[in-house]
Tab-separated table of C-alpha atoms in Angstrom:
chain	number	residue	atom	x	y	z
E	1	MET	CA	235.812	154.749	293.483
E	2	ILE	CA	233.848	157.669	294.849
E	3	LEU	CA	232.028	155.616	297.506
E	4	ASN	CA	235.290	154.365	299.023
E	5	LYS	CA	236.562	157.947	299.066
E	6	ILE	CA	233.428	159.237	300.767
E	7	PHE	CA	233.418	156.555	303.444
E	8	SER	CA	236.934	157.442	304.549
E	9	ARG	CA	235.804	160.761	306.079
E	10	SER	CA	235.176	161.143	309.825
E	11	SER	CA	233.677	164.646	310.401
E	12	LYS	CA	230.495	164.840	312.458
E	13	THR	CA	227.138	165.884	311.055
E	14	THR	CA	226.532	168.299	313.948
E	15	THR	CA	229.635	170.240	312.943
E	16	ALA	CA	228.366	170.300	309.374
E	17	LEU	CA	225.034	171.770	310.400
E	18	TRP	CA	226.713	174.496	312.430
E	19	LYS	CA	229.002	175.427	309.516
E	20	LEU	CA	226.101	175.305	307.100
E	21	GLN	CA	223.998	177.669	309.219
E	22	ARG	CA	226.932	180.074	309.695
E	23	LYS	CA	227.567	180.093	305.939
E	24	TRP	CA	223.916	180.825	305.128
E	25	MET	CA	223.557	183.568	307.746
E	26	SER	CA	226.673	185.379	306.494
E	27	THR	CA	225.662	185.524	302.852
E	28	SER	CA	223.817	188.429	301.255
E	29	SER	CA	222.075	186.287	298.631
E	30	LYS	CA	218.408	185.502	298.999
E	31	SER	CA	218.467	181.702	299.107
E	32	VAL	CA	215.659	179.497	300.377
E	33	ALA	CA	217.617	179.093	303.616
E	34	ASP	CA	218.016	182.866	303.955
E	35	MET	CA	214.284	183.417	303.652
E	36	ALA	CA	213.649	180.662	306.192
E	37	ILE	CA	216.140	182.108	308.695
E	38	LYS	CA	214.515	185.531	308.366
E	39	ASP	CA	211.066	184.051	309.144
E	40	GLY	CA	212.298	181.655	311.824
E	41	GLU	CA	210.934	178.604	310.004
E	42	LEU	CA	211.117	176.892	306.617
E	43	ARG	CA	207.716	176.379	305.012
E	44	VAL	CA	207.699	173.617	302.387
E	45	PHE	CA	204.618	172.806	300.323
E	46	ILE	CA	205.267	169.325	298.944
E	47	VAL	CA	203.183	167.137	296.617
E	48	ALA	CA	203.560	163.499	295.557
E	49	GLY	CA	200.969	161.397	293.750
E	50	GLU	CA	202.593	157.966	293.452
E	51	VAL	CA	203.873	155.298	295.831
E	52	SER	CA	207.452	155.770	294.613
E	53	GLY	CA	207.077	159.537	294.944
E	54	ASP	CA	205.805	159.129	298.509
E	55	THR	CA	209.019	157.314	299.472
E	56	LEU	CA	211.227	159.798	297.634
E	57	ALA	CA	209.456	162.790	299.175
E	58	SER	CA	209.578	161.337	302.688
E	59	ARG	CA	213.349	160.950	302.473
E	60	LEU	CA	213.684	164.494	301.197
E	61	MET	CA	211.527	165.744	304.078
E	62	SER	CA	213.769	163.938	306.559
E	63	ALA	CA	216.883	165.427	304.934
E	64	LEU	CA	215.422	168.941	305.025
E	65	LYS	CA	214.625	168.581	308.723
E	66	ASN	CA	218.189	167.401	309.395
E	67	LEU	CA	219.914	170.132	307.381
E	68	ALA	CA	217.709	173.220	307.742
E	69	PRO	CA	218.995	175.738	310.314
E	70	VAL	CA	215.395	176.442	311.443
E	71	PRO	CA	212.314	174.274	312.117
E	72	VAL	CA	210.588	172.945	308.988
E	73	CYS	CA	206.805	173.050	308.460
E	74	PHE	CA	205.189	170.917	305.753
E	75	SER	CA	201.884	171.083	303.940
E	76	GLY	CA	200.660	169.405	300.759
E	77	VAL	CA	199.663	166.009	299.405
E	78	GLY	CA	201.307	162.674	300.060
E	79	GLY	CA	201.023	159.141	301.331
E	80	SER	CA	201.802	157.105	304.424
E	81	MET	CA	205.588	157.585	304.279
E	82	MET	CA	205.269	161.364	304.099
E	83	SER	CA	202.783	161.355	306.975
E	84	LYS	CA	205.493	159.762	309.151
E	85	GLN	CA	207.615	162.833	308.463
E	86	GLY	CA	204.894	165.179	309.654
E	87	LEU	CA	202.707	165.832	306.622
E	88	LYS	CA	198.945	165.946	307.048
E	89	SER	CA	197.819	165.319	303.479
E	90	LEU	CA	195.077	167.541	302.066
E	91	PHE	CA	193.417	164.422	300.615
E	92	PRO	CA	194.435	160.821	299.779
E	93	MET	CA	197.374	160.730	297.401
E	94	GLU	CA	195.521	158.166	295.256
E	95	ASP	CA	193.068	160.884	294.153
E	96	ILE	CA	195.683	162.282	291.762
E	97	ALA	CA	197.454	159.015	290.825
E	98	VAL	CA	196.310	158.857	287.202
E	99	MET	CA	198.614	157.667	284.432
E	100	GLY	CA	198.287	158.073	280.679
E	101	ILE	CA	196.445	160.361	278.285
E	102	LEU	CA	193.122	158.656	277.653
E	103	GLU	CA	193.144	157.115	281.134
E	104	LEU	CA	192.821	160.596	282.646
E	105	LEU	CA	189.535	161.489	280.927
E	106	PRO	CA	187.130	159.624	283.282
E	107	HIS	CA	188.839	161.292	286.231
E	108	LEU	CA	189.140	164.790	284.768
E	109	TYR	CA	186.495	166.478	286.957
E	110	ARG	CA	187.918	165.045	290.193
E	111	PHE	CA	191.408	165.928	288.983
E	112	ARG	CA	190.450	169.585	288.456
E	113	VAL	CA	188.694	169.769	291.840
E	114	LYS	CA	191.776	168.435	293.628
E	115	LEU	CA	194.029	170.778	291.665
E	116	LYS	CA	191.981	173.798	292.728
E	117	GLU	CA	191.976	172.623	296.346
E	118	THR	CA	195.753	172.185	296.265
E	119	ILE	CA	196.351	175.626	294.733
E	120	GLN	CA	194.249	177.317	297.415
E	121	ALA	CA	196.039	175.419	300.175
E	122	ALA	CA	199.462	176.317	298.758
E	123	VAL	CA	198.674	180.033	298.529
E	124	SER	CA	197.263	180.070	302.064
E	125	PHE	CA	200.341	178.249	303.433
E	126	ARG	CA	202.692	180.970	302.104
E	127	PRO	CA	205.582	178.583	301.446
E	128	HIS	CA	209.199	179.486	300.860
E	129	VAL	CA	209.449	176.593	298.423
E	130	VAL	CA	207.024	174.336	296.572
E	131	VAL	CA	208.381	170.868	295.805
E	132	THR	CA	206.544	168.566	293.421
E	133	VAL	CA	207.725	164.965	293.200
E	134	ASP	CA	207.242	163.147	289.885
E	135	SER	CA	203.531	162.888	288.794
E	136	LYS	CA	204.249	165.448	286.093
E	137	GLY	CA	200.632	165.755	284.894
E	138	PHE	CA	199.376	167.131	288.203
E	139	SER	CA	202.672	168.704	289.242
E	140	PHE	CA	203.162	170.928	286.215
E	141	LEU	CA	199.572	172.138	286.186
E	142	LEU	CA	199.935	173.012	289.873
E	143	LEU	CA	203.218	174.891	289.429
E	144	LYS	CA	201.938	176.751	286.358
E	145	GLU	CA	198.728	177.847	288.107
E	146	LEU	CA	200.652	178.881	291.219
E	147	ARG	CA	203.089	181.014	289.221
E	148	ALA	CA	200.130	182.788	287.613
E	149	ARG	CA	198.577	183.328	291.047
E	150	TYR	CA	201.822	184.838	292.388
E	151	SER	CA	201.809	187.341	289.525
E	152	GLN	CA	198.297	188.437	290.499
E	153	LEU	CA	199.399	188.847	294.101
E	154	LYS	CA	202.579	190.677	292.983
E	155	SER	CA	204.688	188.143	294.884
E	156	ASN	CA	207.243	186.004	293.104
E	157	ASP	CA	209.615	184.944	295.884
E	158	VAL	CA	208.345	181.351	296.120
E	159	VAL	CA	210.810	178.845	294.666
E	160	HIS	CA	209.467	176.003	292.505
E	161	ILE	CA	211.436	172.741	292.568
E	162	HIS	CA	210.451	169.607	290.656
E	163	TYR	CA	212.038	166.345	291.826
E	164	VAL	CA	212.474	163.672	289.097
E	165	ALA	CA	212.921	165.124	285.638
E	166	PRO	CA	210.159	164.410	283.117
E	167	SER	CA	211.226	161.883	280.481
E	168	PHE	CA	210.492	164.284	277.623
E	169	TRP	CA	213.901	163.408	276.170
E	170	ALA	CA	212.468	159.982	275.271
E	171	TRP	CA	209.810	161.480	272.955
E	172	LYS	CA	209.952	163.081	269.524
E	173	GLY	CA	209.783	166.836	270.010
E	174	GLY	CA	209.905	166.306	273.765
E	175	GLU	CA	212.941	168.471	274.464
E	176	ALA	CA	211.063	171.519	273.201
E	177	ARG	CA	208.605	171.005	276.052
E	178	LEU	CA	211.445	171.386	278.547
E	179	LYS	CA	211.946	174.995	277.400
E	180	ASN	CA	208.350	175.796	278.342
E	181	LEU	CA	208.843	174.447	281.869
E	182	ALA	CA	211.350	177.190	282.705
E	183	THR	CA	208.474	179.687	282.945
E	184	PHE	CA	207.082	178.009	286.063
E	185	VAL	CA	209.789	175.550	287.260
E	186	ASP	CA	212.897	177.129	288.808
E	187	HIS	CA	214.999	173.992	289.230
E	188	VAL	CA	214.766	170.277	288.461
E	189	LEU	CA	216.370	167.601	290.625
E	190	CYS	CA	217.332	164.736	288.317
E	191	ILE	CA	217.763	161.083	289.282
E	192	LEU	CA	219.259	159.901	285.964
E	193	PRO	CA	222.756	160.859	284.750
E	194	ASN	CA	221.702	162.036	281.268
E	195	GLU	CA	218.934	164.366	282.392
E	196	GLU	CA	220.886	167.303	283.822
E	197	VAL	CA	222.614	168.045	280.514
E	198	VAL	CA	219.379	167.678	278.540
E	199	CYS	CA	217.525	170.054	280.877
E	200	ARG	CA	220.293	172.654	280.926
E	201	SER	CA	220.693	172.588	277.150
E	202	ASN	CA	217.011	173.516	276.920
E	203	GLY	CA	217.214	176.434	279.336
E	204	LEU	CA	216.005	174.592	282.445
E	205	ALA	CA	218.216	174.703	285.542
E	206	ALA	CA	218.884	171.186	286.843
E	207	THR	CA	221.069	169.099	289.156
E	208	PHE	CA	221.717	165.345	289.041
E	209	VAL	CA	221.544	164.188	292.676
E	210	GLY	CA	221.641	160.413	292.163
E	211	HIS	CA	218.978	157.734	292.069
E	212	PRO	CA	216.955	156.800	295.181
E	213	ILE	CA	217.907	153.145	294.666
E	214	VAL	CA	221.289	154.042	296.204
E	215	GLU	CA	219.497	154.963	299.419
E	216	ASP	CA	217.594	151.661	299.439
E	217	CYS	CA	220.916	149.888	299.412
E	218	LEU	CA	222.422	151.992	302.195
E	219	GLU	CA	219.387	151.568	304.436
E	220	LEU	CA	219.047	147.813	303.998
E	221	ASN	CA	222.784	147.140	304.276
E	222	SER	CA	223.143	149.292	307.394
E	223	GLY	CA	224.933	147.312	310.099
E	224	LYS	CA	225.821	144.454	307.760
E	225	GLU	CA	229.391	143.408	307.017
E	226	LYS	CA	229.589	144.729	303.473
E	227	MET	CA	232.066	146.810	301.559
E	228	PRO	CA	230.730	150.376	301.372
E	229	CYS	CA	231.023	150.424	297.580
E	230	GLU	CA	229.074	147.191	297.105
E	231	MET	CA	225.793	148.377	295.631
E	232	LYS	CA	223.858	145.157	296.105
E	233	ILE	CA	221.115	143.918	298.419
E	234	GLU	CA	221.014	140.280	299.448
E	235	GLY	CA	217.785	139.242	301.120
E	236	ASN	CA	217.374	136.228	303.386
E	237	TRP	CA	215.930	133.546	301.113
E	238	LYS	CA	216.078	130.852	303.791
E	239	ASP	CA	213.926	132.829	306.221
E	240	PHE	CA	211.482	133.706	303.453
E	241	ARG	CA	211.004	130.105	302.337
E	242	LYS	CA	210.636	128.958	305.926
E	243	LYS	CA	208.186	131.722	306.844
E	244	TYR	CA	205.893	130.915	303.905
E	245	ALA	CA	206.483	127.148	303.891
E	246	VAL	CA	207.843	127.100	300.345
E	247	PRO	CA	208.909	123.536	299.360
E	248	SER	CA	212.626	123.125	298.661
E	249	GLY	CA	212.020	122.022	295.063
E	250	ALA	CA	209.537	124.779	294.193
E	251	THR	CA	210.193	127.354	291.478
E	252	VAL	CA	209.482	130.788	292.970
E	253	MET	CA	208.592	133.663	290.664
E	254	THR	CA	208.220	137.293	291.763
E	255	LEU	CA	205.391	139.287	290.173
E	256	LEU	CA	205.220	143.081	290.348
E	257	PRO	CA	202.033	144.244	288.576
E	258	GLY	CA	202.470	147.973	289.342
E	259	SER	CA	201.529	150.570	291.941
E	260	ARG	CA	198.537	152.271	290.299
E	261	LEU	CA	195.100	150.669	290.165
E	262	GLN	CA	194.959	151.251	286.395
E	263	GLU	CA	198.192	149.341	285.897
E	264	VAL	CA	197.286	146.481	288.197
E	265	THR	CA	193.811	145.883	286.725
E	266	ARG	CA	195.320	145.812	283.241
E	267	MET	CA	198.460	143.763	283.960
E	268	LEU	CA	197.430	141.244	286.620
E	269	PRO	CA	195.003	139.299	284.374
E	270	ILE	CA	197.803	139.002	281.788
E	271	PHE	CA	200.148	137.759	284.504
E	272	ALA	CA	197.516	135.253	285.666
E	273	ASN	CA	197.132	133.794	282.160
E	274	THR	CA	200.917	133.614	281.891
E	275	MET	CA	201.095	131.582	285.118
E	276	GLU	CA	198.322	129.333	283.796
E	277	GLN	CA	200.607	128.426	280.908
E	278	LEU	CA	203.729	127.997	283.024
E	279	LYS	CA	202.204	125.769	285.691
E	280	HIS	CA	202.321	122.789	283.321
E	281	SER	CA	206.103	123.172	282.946
E	282	PHE	CA	206.680	123.852	286.662
E	283	PRO	CA	204.405	121.631	288.791
E	284	GLU	CA	205.618	123.343	291.996
E	285	LEU	CA	205.307	126.924	290.804
E	286	VAL	CA	204.888	129.504	293.579
E	287	THR	CA	204.257	133.163	292.770
E	288	VAL	CA	205.070	136.069	295.053
E	289	ILE	CA	202.843	139.062	294.273
E	290	HIS	CA	204.047	142.406	295.592
E	291	VAL	CA	201.111	144.603	296.606
E	292	ALA	CA	201.564	148.381	296.504
E	293	PRO	CA	200.467	150.292	299.646
E	294	HIS	CA	197.348	151.605	297.921
E	295	GLN	CA	193.958	150.641	299.380
E	296	HIS	CA	192.226	150.175	296.016
E	297	VAL	CA	195.115	148.071	294.727
E	298	GLU	CA	195.090	145.938	297.876
E	299	ASP	CA	191.337	145.378	297.603
E	300	TYR	CA	191.560	144.418	293.935
E	301	ILE	CA	194.421	141.939	294.393
E	302	ASN	CA	192.807	140.333	297.438
E	303	LYS	CA	189.672	139.852	295.359
E	304	VAL	CA	191.257	138.289	292.256
E	305	VAL	CA	193.921	136.187	293.960
E	306	HIS	CA	191.268	133.649	295.047
E	307	LYS	CA	191.069	132.530	291.417
E	308	TRP	CA	194.837	132.504	290.898
E	309	PRO	CA	196.037	129.472	288.864
E	310	VAL	CA	198.981	128.648	291.166
E	311	ARG	CA	199.876	129.289	294.770
E	312	ALA	CA	200.284	133.004	295.475
E	313	ILE	CA	202.046	134.691	298.378
E	314	LEU	CA	201.067	138.334	298.862
E	315	ILE	CA	203.771	140.709	300.049
E	316	PRO	CA	202.431	143.993	301.471
E	317	GLY	CA	204.079	147.221	300.375
E	318	GLY	CA	206.116	149.227	302.847
E	319	SER	CA	208.546	146.531	303.994
E	320	SER	CA	211.733	146.826	301.959
E	321	GLN	CA	213.466	143.990	303.811
E	322	LEU	CA	210.626	141.544	303.130
E	323	LYS	CA	210.581	142.629	299.497
E	324	TYR	CA	214.254	141.838	299.033
E	325	ASP	CA	213.900	138.580	300.974
E	326	ALA	CA	211.260	137.606	298.406
E	327	PHE	CA	213.560	138.654	295.557
E	328	SER	CA	216.368	136.490	296.938
E	329	ALA	CA	214.046	133.468	297.149
E	330	SER	CA	212.906	133.875	293.533
E	331	ARG	CA	214.312	132.401	290.339
E	332	VAL	CA	213.049	135.188	288.062
E	333	ALA	CA	210.704	138.172	288.156
E	334	LEU	CA	207.961	139.483	285.898
E	335	CYS	CA	207.272	143.183	286.344
E	336	THR	CA	205.314	146.048	284.921
E	337	SER	CA	207.687	148.737	283.644
E	338	GLY	CA	208.741	151.169	286.371
E	339	THR	CA	211.178	151.731	289.231
E	340	VAL	CA	210.959	148.057	290.194
E	341	ALA	CA	213.142	147.147	287.216
E	342	VAL	CA	216.002	148.983	288.942
E	343	GLU	CA	215.203	147.397	292.323
E	344	LEU	CA	215.501	143.990	290.689
E	345	GLN	CA	218.916	145.016	289.363
E	346	LEU	CA	219.965	145.899	292.908
E	347	ALA	CA	218.883	142.412	294.004
E	348	ARG	CA	220.578	140.868	290.931
E	349	LEU	CA	217.323	139.073	290.109
E	350	PRO	CA	216.872	138.420	286.349
E	351	CYS	CA	213.548	139.701	285.072
E	352	VAL	CA	211.182	140.272	282.163
E	353	VAL	CA	209.506	143.672	281.762
E	354	ALA	CA	205.909	143.958	280.535
E	355	TYR	CA	203.749	146.929	279.613
E	356	ARG	CA	200.224	147.546	278.253
E	357	ALA	CA	198.078	150.702	278.146
E	358	HIS	CA	194.864	152.044	276.637
E	359	PHE	CA	194.959	151.330	272.886
E	360	LEU	CA	195.007	155.045	272.001
E	361	THR	CA	197.838	155.639	274.469
E	362	GLU	CA	199.714	152.765	272.864
E	363	TRP	CA	199.185	154.327	269.438
E	364	PHE	CA	200.644	157.574	270.775
E	365	ILE	CA	203.670	155.722	272.171
E	366	ARG	CA	204.370	154.043	268.836
E	367	TYR	CA	204.138	157.353	267.019
E	368	LYS	CA	206.086	159.553	269.448
E	369	ALA	CA	208.683	157.330	271.166
E	370	LYS	CA	212.318	158.119	270.281
E	371	ILE	CA	213.918	155.135	272.003
E	372	PRO	CA	213.186	151.422	271.483
E	373	TYR	CA	213.214	150.482	275.187
E	374	ILE	CA	210.971	151.170	278.155
E	375	SER	CA	212.909	149.767	281.127
E	376	LEU	CA	215.523	152.031	282.688
E	377	PRO	CA	218.407	149.485	282.666
E	378	ASN	CA	218.028	149.006	278.907
E	379	ILE	CA	217.805	152.767	278.354
E	380	LEU	CA	220.921	153.499	280.418
E	381	LEU	CA	222.964	150.798	278.679
E	382	ASP	CA	221.322	151.351	275.268
E	383	SER	CA	221.027	147.588	274.960
E	384	PRO	CA	218.162	145.046	275.302
E	385	ILE	CA	219.719	143.308	278.301
E	386	ILE	CA	216.319	142.838	279.934
E	387	PRO	CA	213.670	141.165	277.727
E	388	GLU	CA	210.678	143.450	277.160
E	389	ALA	CA	207.158	142.542	276.038
E	390	LEU	CA	205.456	145.804	275.175
E	391	LEU	CA	202.064	146.936	273.923
E	392	GLN	CA	200.461	144.432	271.526
E	393	ALA	CA	203.408	142.061	272.027
E	394	CYS	CA	202.615	141.823	275.734
E	395	THR	CA	200.675	138.557	275.647
E	396	PRO	CA	200.649	135.537	277.966
E	397	ASP	CA	202.247	133.430	275.202
E	398	LYS	CA	205.103	135.892	274.760
E	399	LEU	CA	205.673	136.365	278.486
E	400	ALA	CA	205.622	132.624	279.168
E	401	SER	CA	208.186	132.064	276.410
E	402	LEU	CA	210.518	134.794	277.697
E	403	LEU	CA	210.281	133.559	281.288
E	404	MET	CA	210.922	129.935	280.299
E	405	GLU	CA	214.032	130.993	278.394
E	406	LEU	CA	215.293	133.140	281.268
E	407	ILE	CA	214.759	130.382	283.820
E	408	HIS	CA	216.668	127.765	281.820
E	409	ASP	CA	219.378	129.814	280.073
E	410	GLU	CA	222.218	130.528	282.523
E	411	ALA	CA	224.026	132.712	279.973
E	412	LEU	CA	221.044	135.070	279.711
E	413	ARG	CA	220.745	135.212	283.482
E	414	GLY	CA	224.452	135.951	283.777
E	415	GLU	CA	224.240	138.828	281.288
E	416	GLN	CA	221.593	140.561	283.372
E	417	ILE	CA	223.559	140.093	286.589
E	418	VAL	CA	226.772	141.496	285.082
E	419	ALA	CA	224.900	144.408	283.501
E	420	ALA	CA	223.308	145.235	286.865
E	421	ASP	CA	226.702	146.336	288.256
E	422	LYS	CA	227.067	148.844	285.401
E	423	VAL	CA	223.526	150.149	285.797
E	424	ILE	CA	223.776	150.757	289.547
E	425	ARG	CA	227.123	152.542	289.232
E	426	LEU	CA	225.599	154.975	286.743
E	427	LEU	CA	223.069	155.942	289.428
E	428	TYR	CA	225.573	156.890	292.161
E	429	PRO	CA	225.502	160.438	293.516
E	430	PRO	CA	227.747	162.441	291.149
E	431	GLU	CA	231.317	163.025	292.290
E	432	ARG	CA	231.400	166.602	290.994
E	433	THR	CA	228.467	167.571	293.238
E	434	ILE	CA	230.130	166.032	296.273
E	435	THR	CA	233.417	167.762	295.404
E	436	ASN	CA	231.610	171.105	295.271
E	437	LEU	CA	230.236	170.465	298.754
E	438	GLU	CA	233.750	169.667	300.014
E	439	ARG	CA	234.963	173.036	298.715
E	440	GLN	CA	232.243	174.703	300.776
E	441	ASP	CA	233.703	173.024	303.909
E	442	LEU	CA	230.329	171.718	305.082
E	443	GLY	CA	231.900	168.761	306.891
E	444	LEU	CA	229.267	166.243	305.813
E	445	THR	CA	230.101	162.536	305.750
E	446	PHE	CA	228.570	159.607	303.889
E	447	PRO	CA	225.832	158.388	304.186
E	448	ASN	CA	224.813	162.072	304.329
E	449	TYR	CA	225.897	162.345	300.698
E	450	THR	CA	222.789	160.460	299.657
E	451	PRO	CA	220.490	161.576	296.839
E	452	SER	CA	218.050	162.938	299.426
E	453	MET	CA	220.729	164.940	301.227
E	454	LEU	CA	222.074	166.326	297.955
E	455	ALA	CA	218.529	167.223	296.911
E	456	ALA	CA	217.911	168.957	300.252
E	457	LEU	CA	221.150	170.953	299.952
E	458	ALA	CA	220.216	171.993	296.397
E	459	ILE	CA	216.849	173.262	297.667
E	460	LEU	CA	218.170	175.059	300.732
E	461	GLY	CA	220.955	176.749	298.796
E	462	TYR	CA	218.827	177.750	295.818
E	463	VAL	CA	218.943	181.465	295.077
E	464	LYS	CA	215.901	183.002	293.439
E	465	SER	CA	217.020	185.166	290.556
């Protein structure tokens, strides 16, 4: 396997950086790194609007600082993780964290104000590269407006990179939208294996760098006696139960209501009614609610949890180890559709996926969706391995029934656990990309071949046509 192959190397990263700088300085092409070397610094304007994007962007920032042959300066919008890497956000990331079509309308004025502020800041910063991370609604408007502004200023050297491909491939007529992106997006960094081909076939340059879940595994398994190729995280369930005084006979259920306030206010009441039904079947039912690092979300959950039908343990966002400890102590999980479905696969915790939206947004989904699934594991395997309760079918009765079945049916639980191995392997960094780096004699060793490092190399080596 590719991970075993990668781990067998012994070159030092310092040697790699020296070779990388020498290679860049000797080339006549005008790559991002070339422009940075000429100016004596690399200026990166970076924007993320979601909790998951904040983590992804922070890792990319760290990788850029490690690989760039000159100092890196950052400006833009982000959260707490990005601030640890040196970003002073223009405004709170939550100001642009709006999901859905109809859900955006009440926030449209604020959205436009923040967009204008971001455009002005980007132009003033004079970046070599603008990197937008997910949050396609805000990101694409920003990149489109910036490209128009460059034309007015008769300057078109700034490179536009979007990290996390938009899931247009999942919608009827969606691929046609990818063709329009090429006018203001230079390159897309993809985290799913199918996306690079779809983007390229529609005229949009793209590279599959691997899914960030791989990095979660490497970070949390660092220093542990594990085979390098074992893509699995085992938390400490004993410590978790002891820390929170969970009785030995209790049934523990993990709840992940989402990271956006809109999601949480819509999903948490449904989860509460589901627990109300289940408490009669499980007298010692304990729920573990994972709270996203978002002040409004924290305030809302702290307010409603006082009326929770069963005991609730709140897990603050930002601590990956505590999160996986909670997963290991749980029998099943109930989650709002999102990245967490993949995290649960990494923990091998069987789950049920739920999703509701504004009724007009739901109508749009029914009309435009090309695929029958919403959770990434089901999409990757093209099979309903994980039970989903979506839209009008997402009711407390339905969720309680699915959870009861998953708790008691060992065969169903086993299917999810076996499928998890297949899902995680599909998200590895691609071997062909790593092979290309070997041919360049960069001398990098794993874990430097992480998605973030591959993404950083793709940015630094990008040549503006």
